CSV table of C-alpha atoms in Angstrom, one decimal:
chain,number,residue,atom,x,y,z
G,1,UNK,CA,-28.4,-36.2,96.5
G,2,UNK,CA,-29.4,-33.7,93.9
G,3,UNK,CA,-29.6,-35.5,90.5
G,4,UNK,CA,-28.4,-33.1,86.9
G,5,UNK,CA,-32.1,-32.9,86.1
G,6,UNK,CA,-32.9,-31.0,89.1
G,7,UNK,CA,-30.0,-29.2,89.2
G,8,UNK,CA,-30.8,-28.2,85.2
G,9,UNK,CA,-34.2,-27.6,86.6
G,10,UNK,CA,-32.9,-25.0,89.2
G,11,UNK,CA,-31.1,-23.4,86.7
G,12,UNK,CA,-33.2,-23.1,84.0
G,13,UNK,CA,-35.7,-21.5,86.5
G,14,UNK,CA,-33.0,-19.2,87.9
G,15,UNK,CA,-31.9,-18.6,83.8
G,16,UNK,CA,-36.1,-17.6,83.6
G,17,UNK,CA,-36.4,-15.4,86.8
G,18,UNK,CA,-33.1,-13.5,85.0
G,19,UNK,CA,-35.0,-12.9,81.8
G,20,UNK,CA,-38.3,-11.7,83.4
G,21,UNK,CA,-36.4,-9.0,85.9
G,22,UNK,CA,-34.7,-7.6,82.3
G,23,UNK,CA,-37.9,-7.5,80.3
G,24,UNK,CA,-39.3,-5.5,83.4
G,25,UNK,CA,-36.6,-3.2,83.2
G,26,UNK,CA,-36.3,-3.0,79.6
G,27,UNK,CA,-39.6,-4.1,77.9
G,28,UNK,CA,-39.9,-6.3,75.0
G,29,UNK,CA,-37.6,-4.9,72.7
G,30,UNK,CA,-35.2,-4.4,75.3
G,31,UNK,CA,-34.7,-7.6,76.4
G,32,UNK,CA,-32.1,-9.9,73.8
G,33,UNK,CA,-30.8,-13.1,74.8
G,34,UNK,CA,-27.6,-11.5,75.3
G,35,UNK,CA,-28.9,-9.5,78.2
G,36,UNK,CA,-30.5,-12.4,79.4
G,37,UNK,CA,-27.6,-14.2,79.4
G,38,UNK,CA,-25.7,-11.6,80.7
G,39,UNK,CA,-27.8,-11.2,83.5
G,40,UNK,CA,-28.0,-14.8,84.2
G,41,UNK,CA,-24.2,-15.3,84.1
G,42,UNK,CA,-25.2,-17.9,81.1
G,43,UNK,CA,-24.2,-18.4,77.7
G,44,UNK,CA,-25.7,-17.7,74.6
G,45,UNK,CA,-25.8,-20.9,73.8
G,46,UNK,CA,-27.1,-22.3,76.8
G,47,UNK,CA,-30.4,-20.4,76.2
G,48,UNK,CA,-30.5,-20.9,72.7
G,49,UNK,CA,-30.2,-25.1,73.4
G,50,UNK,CA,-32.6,-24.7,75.9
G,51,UNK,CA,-35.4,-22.4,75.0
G,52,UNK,CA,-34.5,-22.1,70.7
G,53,UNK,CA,-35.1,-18.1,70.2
G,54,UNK,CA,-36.2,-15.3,71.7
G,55,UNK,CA,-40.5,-16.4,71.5
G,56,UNK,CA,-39.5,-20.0,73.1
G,57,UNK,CA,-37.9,-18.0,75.8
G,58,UNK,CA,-40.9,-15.9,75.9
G,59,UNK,CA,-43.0,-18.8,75.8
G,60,UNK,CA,-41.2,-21.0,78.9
G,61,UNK,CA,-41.5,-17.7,81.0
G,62,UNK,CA,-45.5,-17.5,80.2
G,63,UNK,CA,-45.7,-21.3,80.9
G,64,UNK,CA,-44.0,-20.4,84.1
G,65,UNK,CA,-46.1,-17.9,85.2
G,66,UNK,CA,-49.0,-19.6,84.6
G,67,UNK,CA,-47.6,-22.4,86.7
G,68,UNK,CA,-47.2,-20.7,89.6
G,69,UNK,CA,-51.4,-20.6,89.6
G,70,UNK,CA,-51.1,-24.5,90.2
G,71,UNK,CA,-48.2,-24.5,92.4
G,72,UNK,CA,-49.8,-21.7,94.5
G,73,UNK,CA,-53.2,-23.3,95.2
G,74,UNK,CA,-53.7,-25.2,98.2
G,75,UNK,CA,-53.2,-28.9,97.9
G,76,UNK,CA,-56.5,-29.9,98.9
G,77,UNK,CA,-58.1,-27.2,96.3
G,78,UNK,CA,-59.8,-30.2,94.2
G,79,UNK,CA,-62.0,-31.2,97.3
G,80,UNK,CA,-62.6,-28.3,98.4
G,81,UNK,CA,-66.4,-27.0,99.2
G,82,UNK,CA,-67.6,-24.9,96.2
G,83,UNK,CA,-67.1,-21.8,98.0
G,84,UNK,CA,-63.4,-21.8,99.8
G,85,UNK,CA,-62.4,-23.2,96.1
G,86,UNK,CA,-63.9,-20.0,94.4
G,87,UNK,CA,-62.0,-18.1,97.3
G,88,UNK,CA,-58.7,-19.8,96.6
G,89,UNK,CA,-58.9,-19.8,93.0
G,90,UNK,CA,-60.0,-16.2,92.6
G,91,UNK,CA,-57.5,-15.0,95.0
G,92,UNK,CA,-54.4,-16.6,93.6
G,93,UNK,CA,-55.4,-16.1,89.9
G,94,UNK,CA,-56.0,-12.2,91.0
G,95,UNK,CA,-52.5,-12.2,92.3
G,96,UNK,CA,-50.7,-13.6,89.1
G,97,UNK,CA,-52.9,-11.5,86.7
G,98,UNK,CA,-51.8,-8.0,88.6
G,99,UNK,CA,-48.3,-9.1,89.7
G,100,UNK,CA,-45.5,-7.9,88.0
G,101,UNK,CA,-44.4,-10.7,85.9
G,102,UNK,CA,-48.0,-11.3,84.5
G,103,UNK,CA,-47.9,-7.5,83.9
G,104,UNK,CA,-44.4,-7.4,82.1
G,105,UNK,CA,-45.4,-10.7,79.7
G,106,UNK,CA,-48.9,-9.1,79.1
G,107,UNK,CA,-47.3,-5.7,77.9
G,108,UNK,CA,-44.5,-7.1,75.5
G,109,UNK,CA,-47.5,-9.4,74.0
G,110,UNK,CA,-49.7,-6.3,73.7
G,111,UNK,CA,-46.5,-4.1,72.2
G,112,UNK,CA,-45.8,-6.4,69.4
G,113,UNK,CA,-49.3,-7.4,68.6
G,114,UNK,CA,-49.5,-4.6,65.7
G,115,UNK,CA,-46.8,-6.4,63.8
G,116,UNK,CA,-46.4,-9.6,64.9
G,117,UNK,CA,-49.0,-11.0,67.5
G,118,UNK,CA,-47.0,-14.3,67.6
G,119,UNK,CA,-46.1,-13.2,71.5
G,120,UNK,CA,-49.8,-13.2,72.2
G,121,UNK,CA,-50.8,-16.4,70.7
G,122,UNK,CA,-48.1,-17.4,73.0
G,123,UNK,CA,-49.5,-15.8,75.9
G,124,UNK,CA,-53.2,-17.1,75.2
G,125,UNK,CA,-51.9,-20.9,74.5
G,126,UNK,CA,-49.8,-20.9,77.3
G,127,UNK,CA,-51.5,-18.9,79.6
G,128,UNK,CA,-55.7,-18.9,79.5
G,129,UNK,CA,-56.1,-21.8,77.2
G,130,UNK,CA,-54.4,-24.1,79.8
G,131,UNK,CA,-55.5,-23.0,82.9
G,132,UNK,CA,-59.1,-22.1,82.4
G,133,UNK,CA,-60.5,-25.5,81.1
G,134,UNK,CA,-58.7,-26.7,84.4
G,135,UNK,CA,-61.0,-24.7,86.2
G,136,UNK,CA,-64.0,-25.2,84.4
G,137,UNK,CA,-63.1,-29.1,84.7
G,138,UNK,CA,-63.0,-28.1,88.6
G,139,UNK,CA,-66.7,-26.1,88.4
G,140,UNK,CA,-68.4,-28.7,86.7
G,141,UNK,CA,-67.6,-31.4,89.4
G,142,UNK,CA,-68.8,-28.8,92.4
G,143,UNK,CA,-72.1,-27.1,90.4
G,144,UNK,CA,-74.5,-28.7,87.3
G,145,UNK,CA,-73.7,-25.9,85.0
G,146,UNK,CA,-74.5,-25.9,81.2
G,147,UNK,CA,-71.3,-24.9,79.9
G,148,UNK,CA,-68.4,-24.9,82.5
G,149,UNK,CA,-66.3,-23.1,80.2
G,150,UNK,CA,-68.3,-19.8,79.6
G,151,UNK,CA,-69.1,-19.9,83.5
G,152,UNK,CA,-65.4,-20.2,84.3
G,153,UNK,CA,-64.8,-17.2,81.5
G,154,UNK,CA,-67.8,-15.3,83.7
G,155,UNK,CA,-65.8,-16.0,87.2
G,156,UNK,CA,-62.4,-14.7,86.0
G,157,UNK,CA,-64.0,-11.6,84.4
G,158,UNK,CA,-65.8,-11.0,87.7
G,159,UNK,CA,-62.7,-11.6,89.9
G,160,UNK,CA,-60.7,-9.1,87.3
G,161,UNK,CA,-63.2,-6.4,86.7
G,162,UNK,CA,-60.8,-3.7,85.0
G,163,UNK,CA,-57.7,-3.8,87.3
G,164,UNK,CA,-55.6,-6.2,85.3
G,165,UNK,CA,-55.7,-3.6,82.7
G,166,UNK,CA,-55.3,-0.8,85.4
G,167,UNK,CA,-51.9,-2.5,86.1
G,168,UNK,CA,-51.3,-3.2,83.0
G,169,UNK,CA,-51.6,0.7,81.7
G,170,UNK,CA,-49.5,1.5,84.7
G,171,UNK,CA,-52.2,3.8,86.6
G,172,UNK,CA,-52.7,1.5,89.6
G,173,UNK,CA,-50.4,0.0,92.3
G,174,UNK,CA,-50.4,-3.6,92.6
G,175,UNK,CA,-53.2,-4.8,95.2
G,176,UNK,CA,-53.0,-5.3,98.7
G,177,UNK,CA,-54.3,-8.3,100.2
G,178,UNK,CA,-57.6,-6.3,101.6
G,179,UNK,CA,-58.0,-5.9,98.1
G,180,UNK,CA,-57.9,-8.9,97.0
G,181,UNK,CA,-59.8,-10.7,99.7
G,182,UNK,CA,-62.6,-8.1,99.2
G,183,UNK,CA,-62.8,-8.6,95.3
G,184,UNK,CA,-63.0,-11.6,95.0
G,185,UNK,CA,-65.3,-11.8,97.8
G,186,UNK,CA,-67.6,-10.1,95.6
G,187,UNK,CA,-66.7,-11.8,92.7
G,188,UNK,CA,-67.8,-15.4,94.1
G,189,UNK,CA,-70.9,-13.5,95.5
G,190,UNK,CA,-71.9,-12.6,92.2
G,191,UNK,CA,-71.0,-15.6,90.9
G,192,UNK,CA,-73.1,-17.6,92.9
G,193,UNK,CA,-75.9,-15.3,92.5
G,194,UNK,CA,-75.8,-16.4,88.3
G,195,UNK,CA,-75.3,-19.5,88.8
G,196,UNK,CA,-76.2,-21.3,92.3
């Protein structure tokens, strides 16, 4: 039997799935809780008791996101062999840096970073400074490394390269699976080459 907690759970997550498919559509400084809660069937006040303003709603759907990199990893990534780990990892943190949601909260951080970069403080606390000590945590139980931060930092740059900002300037499609296998292929490749 479904207790309110889940179901507020379920809702809040459909109430966040709402607000990222209008900032796609509309950007940053289209998207108002109104619209949100329009296009959620919600009231105002429902998002403002659950999420405050406009950059806590921003902020829950960047901690969301950046869930999905836990929820999508296998759940025997923590003992797997160094290798298949790197595979996993890279592959799933490719896919959530070029998908579309990563792209759309990326882009109203970067459009309001002139004025008021209070979006991308969000988008760094929420997003990178959470999951990458994770991951270095993770490196420095499979490899003796120095600094298991900086040679985390090194393995997302090398499974990046320059198409998250490709996607994120709008001038590449997002990646097929080919793609991704094959990057990140040479990502952990070079990787190991630094540091094994």
């Amino acid at each position: 039997m479904p207790t309110e907690q889940t179901g507020n759970d379920t809702r809040r997550a459909e109430i966040l799935a709402c607000g990222l498919k209008v900032l796609i559509e509309k950007g940053w400084r289209g998207t108002s809780m109104i619209a949100v809660a329009r296009e959620a069937s919600a009231s105002k006040e429902t998002l403002y008791n659950w999420f405050g303003d406009k950059a806590g709603f921003f902020g829950a759907m960047i901690r969301d996101n950046a869930s999905a990199l836990d929820r999508a990893l296998p759940e025997d990534f923590g003992a797997m062999p160094l290798e298949d780990g790197l595979r996993a990892f890279g592959a799933e943190l490719l896919r959530l840096m070029t998908g579309e949601a990563s792209v759309a909260l990326n882009r109203a951080a970067i459009a309001e970073a002139g004025g008021d970069p209070v979006l991308g403080r969000i988008l760094v606390a929420e997003g990178k400074a959470k999951s990458l000590p994770k991951f270095a945590g993770w490196l420095a139980r499979h490899m003796e490394l120095g600094d298991s931060m900086e040679a985390a930092e090194k393995f997302v740059v090398l499974v990046k390269g320059e198409v998250q900002l490709e996607r994120l300037f709008g001038v590449t499609e997002p990646l097929s699976e080919a793609e991704i296998t094959a990057r990140v292929d040479r990502a952990v490749r070079d990787f190991l080459k630094l540091y094994a």
